[in-house]
Short mmCIF file of C-alpha atoms and ligand atoms in Angstrom, two decimals:
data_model
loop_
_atom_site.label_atom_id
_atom_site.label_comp_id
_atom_site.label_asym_id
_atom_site.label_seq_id
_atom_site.Cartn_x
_atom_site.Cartn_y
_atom_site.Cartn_z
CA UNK A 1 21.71 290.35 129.79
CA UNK A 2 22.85 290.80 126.20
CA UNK A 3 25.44 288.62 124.93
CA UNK A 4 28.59 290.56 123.43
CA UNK A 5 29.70 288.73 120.82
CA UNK A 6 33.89 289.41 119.53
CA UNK A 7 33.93 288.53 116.12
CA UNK A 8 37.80 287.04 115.59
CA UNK A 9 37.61 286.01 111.95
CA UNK A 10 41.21 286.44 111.14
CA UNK A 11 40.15 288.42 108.16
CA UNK A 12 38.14 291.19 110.31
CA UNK A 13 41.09 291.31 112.71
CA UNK A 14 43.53 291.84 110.23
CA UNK A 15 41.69 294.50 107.84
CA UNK A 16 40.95 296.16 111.16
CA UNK A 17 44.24 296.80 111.87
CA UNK A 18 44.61 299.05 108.76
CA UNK A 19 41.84 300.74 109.57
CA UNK A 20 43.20 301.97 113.22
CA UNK A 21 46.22 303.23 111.66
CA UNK A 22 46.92 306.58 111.64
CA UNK A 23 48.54 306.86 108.00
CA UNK A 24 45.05 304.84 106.27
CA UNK A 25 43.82 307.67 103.69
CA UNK A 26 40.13 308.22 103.50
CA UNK A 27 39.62 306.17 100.45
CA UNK A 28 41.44 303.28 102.12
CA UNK A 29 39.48 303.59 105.64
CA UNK A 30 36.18 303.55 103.91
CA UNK A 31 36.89 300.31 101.72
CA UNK A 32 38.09 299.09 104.30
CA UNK A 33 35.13 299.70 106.89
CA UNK A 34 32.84 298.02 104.37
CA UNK A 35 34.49 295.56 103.79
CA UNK A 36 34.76 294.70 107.44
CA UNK A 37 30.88 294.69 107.39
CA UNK A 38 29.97 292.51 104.98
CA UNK A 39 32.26 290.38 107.27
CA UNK A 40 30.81 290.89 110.21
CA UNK A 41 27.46 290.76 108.65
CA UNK A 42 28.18 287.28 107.33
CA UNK A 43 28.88 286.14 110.91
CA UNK A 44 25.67 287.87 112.26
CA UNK A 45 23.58 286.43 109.84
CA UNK A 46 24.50 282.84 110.90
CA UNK A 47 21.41 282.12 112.32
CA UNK A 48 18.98 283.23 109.76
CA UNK A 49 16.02 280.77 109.39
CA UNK A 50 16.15 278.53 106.57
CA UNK A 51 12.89 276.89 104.33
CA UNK A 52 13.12 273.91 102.46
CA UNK A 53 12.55 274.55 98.61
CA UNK A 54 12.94 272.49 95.37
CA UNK A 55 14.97 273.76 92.38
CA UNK A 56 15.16 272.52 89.37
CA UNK A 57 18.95 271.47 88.00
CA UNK A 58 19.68 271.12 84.56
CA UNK A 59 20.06 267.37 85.74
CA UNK A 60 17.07 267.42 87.94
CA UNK A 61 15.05 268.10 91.17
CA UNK A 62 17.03 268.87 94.17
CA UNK A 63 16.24 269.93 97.36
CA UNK A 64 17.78 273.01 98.81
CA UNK A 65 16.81 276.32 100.89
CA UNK A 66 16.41 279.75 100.73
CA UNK A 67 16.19 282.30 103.33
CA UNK A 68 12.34 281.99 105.10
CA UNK A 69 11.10 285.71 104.63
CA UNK A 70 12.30 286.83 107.76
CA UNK A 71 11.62 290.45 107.65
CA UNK A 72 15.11 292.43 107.76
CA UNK A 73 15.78 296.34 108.36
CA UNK A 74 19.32 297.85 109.04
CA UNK A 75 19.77 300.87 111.24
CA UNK A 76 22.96 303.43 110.39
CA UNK A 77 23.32 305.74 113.40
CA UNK A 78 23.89 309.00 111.19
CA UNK A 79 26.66 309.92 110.34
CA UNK A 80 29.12 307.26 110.81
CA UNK A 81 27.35 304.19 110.34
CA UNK A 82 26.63 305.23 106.95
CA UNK A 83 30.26 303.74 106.16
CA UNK A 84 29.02 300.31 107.34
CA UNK A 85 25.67 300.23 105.77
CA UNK A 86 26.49 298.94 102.01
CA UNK A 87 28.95 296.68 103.06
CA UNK A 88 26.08 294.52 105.14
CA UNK A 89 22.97 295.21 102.51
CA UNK A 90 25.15 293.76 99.86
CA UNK A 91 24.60 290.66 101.69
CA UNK A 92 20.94 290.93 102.29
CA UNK A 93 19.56 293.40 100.08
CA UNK A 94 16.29 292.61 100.75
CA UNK A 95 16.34 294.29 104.09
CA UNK A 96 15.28 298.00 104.64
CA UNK A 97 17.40 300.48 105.40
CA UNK A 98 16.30 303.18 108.81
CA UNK A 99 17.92 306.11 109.85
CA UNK A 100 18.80 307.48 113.29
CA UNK A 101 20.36 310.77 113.11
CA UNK A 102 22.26 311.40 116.65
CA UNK A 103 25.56 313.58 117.04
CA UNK A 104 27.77 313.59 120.12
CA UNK A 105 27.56 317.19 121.97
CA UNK A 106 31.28 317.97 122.25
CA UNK A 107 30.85 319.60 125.95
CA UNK A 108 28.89 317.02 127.81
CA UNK A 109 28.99 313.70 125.23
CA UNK A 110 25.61 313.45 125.34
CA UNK A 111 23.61 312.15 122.43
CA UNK A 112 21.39 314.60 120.51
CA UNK A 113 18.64 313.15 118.57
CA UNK A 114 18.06 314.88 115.19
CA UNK A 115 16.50 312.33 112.73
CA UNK A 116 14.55 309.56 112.64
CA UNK A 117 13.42 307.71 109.97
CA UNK A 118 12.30 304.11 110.10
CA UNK A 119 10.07 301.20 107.56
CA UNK A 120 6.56 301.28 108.37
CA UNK A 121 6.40 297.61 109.85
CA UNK A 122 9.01 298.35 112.51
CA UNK A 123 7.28 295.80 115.06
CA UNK A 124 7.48 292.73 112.36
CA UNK A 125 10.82 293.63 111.46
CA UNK A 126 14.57 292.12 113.09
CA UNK A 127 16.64 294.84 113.35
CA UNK A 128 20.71 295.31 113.11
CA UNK A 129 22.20 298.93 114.72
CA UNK A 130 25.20 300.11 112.88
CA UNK A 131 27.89 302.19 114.03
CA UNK A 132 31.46 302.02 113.86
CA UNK A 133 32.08 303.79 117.45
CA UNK A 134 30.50 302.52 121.36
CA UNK A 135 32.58 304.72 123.71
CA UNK A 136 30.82 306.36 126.42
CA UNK A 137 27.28 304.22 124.71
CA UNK A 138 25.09 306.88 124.90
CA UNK A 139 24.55 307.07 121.09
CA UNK A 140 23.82 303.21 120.75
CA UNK A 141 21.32 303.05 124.23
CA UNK A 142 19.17 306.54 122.00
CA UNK A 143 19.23 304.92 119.08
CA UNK A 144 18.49 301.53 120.56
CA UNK A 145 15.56 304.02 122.50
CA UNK A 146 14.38 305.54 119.32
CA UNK A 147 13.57 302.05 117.98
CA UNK A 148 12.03 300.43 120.84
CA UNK A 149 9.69 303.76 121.07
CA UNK A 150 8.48 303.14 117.73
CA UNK A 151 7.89 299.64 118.53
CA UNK A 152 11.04 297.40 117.24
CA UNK A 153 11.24 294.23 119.16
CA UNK A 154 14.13 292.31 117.98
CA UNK A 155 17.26 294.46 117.75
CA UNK A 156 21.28 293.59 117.37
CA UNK A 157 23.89 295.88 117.70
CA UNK A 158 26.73 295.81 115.74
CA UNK A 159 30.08 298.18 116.15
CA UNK A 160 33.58 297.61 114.58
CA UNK A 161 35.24 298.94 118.32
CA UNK A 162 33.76 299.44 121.56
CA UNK A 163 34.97 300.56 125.41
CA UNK A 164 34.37 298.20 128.09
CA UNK A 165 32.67 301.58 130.20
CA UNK A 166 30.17 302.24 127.29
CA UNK A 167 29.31 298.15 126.28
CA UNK A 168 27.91 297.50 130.25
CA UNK A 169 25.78 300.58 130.33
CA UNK A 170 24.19 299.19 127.31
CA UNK A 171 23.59 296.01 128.40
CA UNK A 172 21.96 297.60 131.29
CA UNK A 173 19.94 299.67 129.12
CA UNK A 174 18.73 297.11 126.83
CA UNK A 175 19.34 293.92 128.22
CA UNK A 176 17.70 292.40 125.20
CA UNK A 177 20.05 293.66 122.28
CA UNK A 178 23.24 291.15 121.73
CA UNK A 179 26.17 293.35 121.05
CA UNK A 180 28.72 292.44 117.87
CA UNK A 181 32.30 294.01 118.14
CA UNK A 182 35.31 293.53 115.73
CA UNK A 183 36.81 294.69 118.55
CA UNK A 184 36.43 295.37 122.55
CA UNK A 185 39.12 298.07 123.84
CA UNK A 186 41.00 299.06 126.79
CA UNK A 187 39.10 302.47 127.82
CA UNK A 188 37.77 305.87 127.04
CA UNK A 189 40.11 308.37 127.58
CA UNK A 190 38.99 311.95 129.30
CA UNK A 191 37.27 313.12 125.85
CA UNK A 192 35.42 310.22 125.95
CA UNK A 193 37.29 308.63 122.76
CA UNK A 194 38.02 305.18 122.49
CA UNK A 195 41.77 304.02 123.56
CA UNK A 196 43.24 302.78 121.48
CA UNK A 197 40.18 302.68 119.03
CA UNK A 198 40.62 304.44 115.28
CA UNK A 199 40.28 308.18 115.91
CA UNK A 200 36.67 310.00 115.20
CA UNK A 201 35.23 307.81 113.06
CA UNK A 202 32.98 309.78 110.81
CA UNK A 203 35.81 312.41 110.12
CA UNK A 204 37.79 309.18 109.01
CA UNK A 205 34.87 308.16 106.62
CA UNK A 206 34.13 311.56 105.21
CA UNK A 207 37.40 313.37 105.48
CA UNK A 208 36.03 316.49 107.63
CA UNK A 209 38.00 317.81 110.84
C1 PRP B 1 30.38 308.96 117.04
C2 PRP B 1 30.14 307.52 116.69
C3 PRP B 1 28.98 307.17 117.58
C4 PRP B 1 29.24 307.98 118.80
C5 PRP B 1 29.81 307.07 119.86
O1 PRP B 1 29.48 309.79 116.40
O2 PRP B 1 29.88 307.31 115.33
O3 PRP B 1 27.71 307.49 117.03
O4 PRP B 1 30.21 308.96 118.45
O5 PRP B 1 29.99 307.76 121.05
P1 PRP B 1 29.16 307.45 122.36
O6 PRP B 1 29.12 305.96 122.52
O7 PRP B 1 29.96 308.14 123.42
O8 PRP B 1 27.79 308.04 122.22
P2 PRP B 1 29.57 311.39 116.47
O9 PRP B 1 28.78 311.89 117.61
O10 PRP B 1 31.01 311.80 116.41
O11 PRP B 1 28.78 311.83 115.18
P3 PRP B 1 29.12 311.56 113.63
O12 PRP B 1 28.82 310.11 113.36
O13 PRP B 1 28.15 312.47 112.96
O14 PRP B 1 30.56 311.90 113.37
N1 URA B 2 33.33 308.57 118.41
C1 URA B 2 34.34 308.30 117.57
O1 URA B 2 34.23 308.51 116.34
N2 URA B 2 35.49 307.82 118.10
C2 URA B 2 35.63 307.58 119.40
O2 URA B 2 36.72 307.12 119.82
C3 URA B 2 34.57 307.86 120.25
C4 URA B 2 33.41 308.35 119.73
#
């Protein structure tokens, strides 16, 4: 079973706070989700293997490291995790950037599937899924599909707030996939938001209704 993984850094918690709140502008809500990434993408990261190097000091040789060439590709789930995505490739900007295109239907909160666009070396590649929202977790199990399909092997998740309903049928889904939350909620309500969560996400990020 996947590991979920609550990332308390006392500076996540506390810019996530603004970012719930109902009176955070757009312009506010969007710094505010990046900056939450690169935060979370800093704790994510953590294990990133290291190869010993020598660098030359003005005073001298020293040993030190540098990251070993693992091979790095982020994954927005259109539209929303768009909002997350520079925040994290500011910290490895090496890594190439894939896009899932999935929208909610409004009726039956199913996940409809209407881009995909990933590198060319998906199998040698370790994965992060972005999205801000995992309510009911049908998005995050297609997208997490979509992948797999075209071969991915090593995938993380990674959501600023998720239900407890929509986290366990992912980690039936994909067993595989650790999960990374700023935050795990209390509950969908009966439109299948997130309670107490942040509201619809994208229309937060891109000021639509
Ligand atoms: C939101 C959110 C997730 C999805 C989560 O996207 O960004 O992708 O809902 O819900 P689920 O876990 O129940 O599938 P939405 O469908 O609103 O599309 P958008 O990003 O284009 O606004
Ligand atoms: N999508 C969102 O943007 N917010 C929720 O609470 C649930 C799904």
């Amino acid at each position: 079973m996947g590991n979920v993984h609550v990332l308390d850094h006392p500076l996540i918690q506390h810019k996530l706070t603004f970012i719930r709140d109902v009176s955070t502008g757009t312009k506010e809500f969007r710094e505010l989700v990046d900056e939450v990434s690169t935060l979370m993408a800093f704790e994510i990261t953590r294990n990133l293997q290291l190869q010993e190097v020598t660098v030359e000091t003005p005073v001298g040789p020293a040993k030190s490291y540098t990251l070993a060439g693992k091979k790095l590709g982020v994954v927005p789930i259109l539209r929303a995790g768009l909002g997350m995505t520079d925040g994290i490739i500011k910290l490895i900007p090496a890594a190439k950037v894939g896009h899932v295109g999935l929208y909610r239907d409004p009726e039956t909160l199913q996940p409809v599937e209407y881009y995909v666009k990933l590198p060319s070396d998906v199998e040698e590649r370790e994965f992060i899924v972005i999205d801000p929202m995992l309510a009911t977790g049908g998005s995050a199990i297609e997208a997490l599909n979509s992948l797999k399909k075209r071969g991915a092997q090593n995938i993380k998740l990674m959501c600023l707030i998720a239900a407890p309903e929509g986290v366990a049928l992912v980690q039936e889904a994909h067993p595989d996939v650790d999960i990374y939350l700023a935050s795990m909620d209390e509950k969908l309500n009966d439109k299948g938001y997130i309670v107490p969560g942040l509201g619809d996400a994208g229309d937060r990020l891109f000021g639509t209704k």
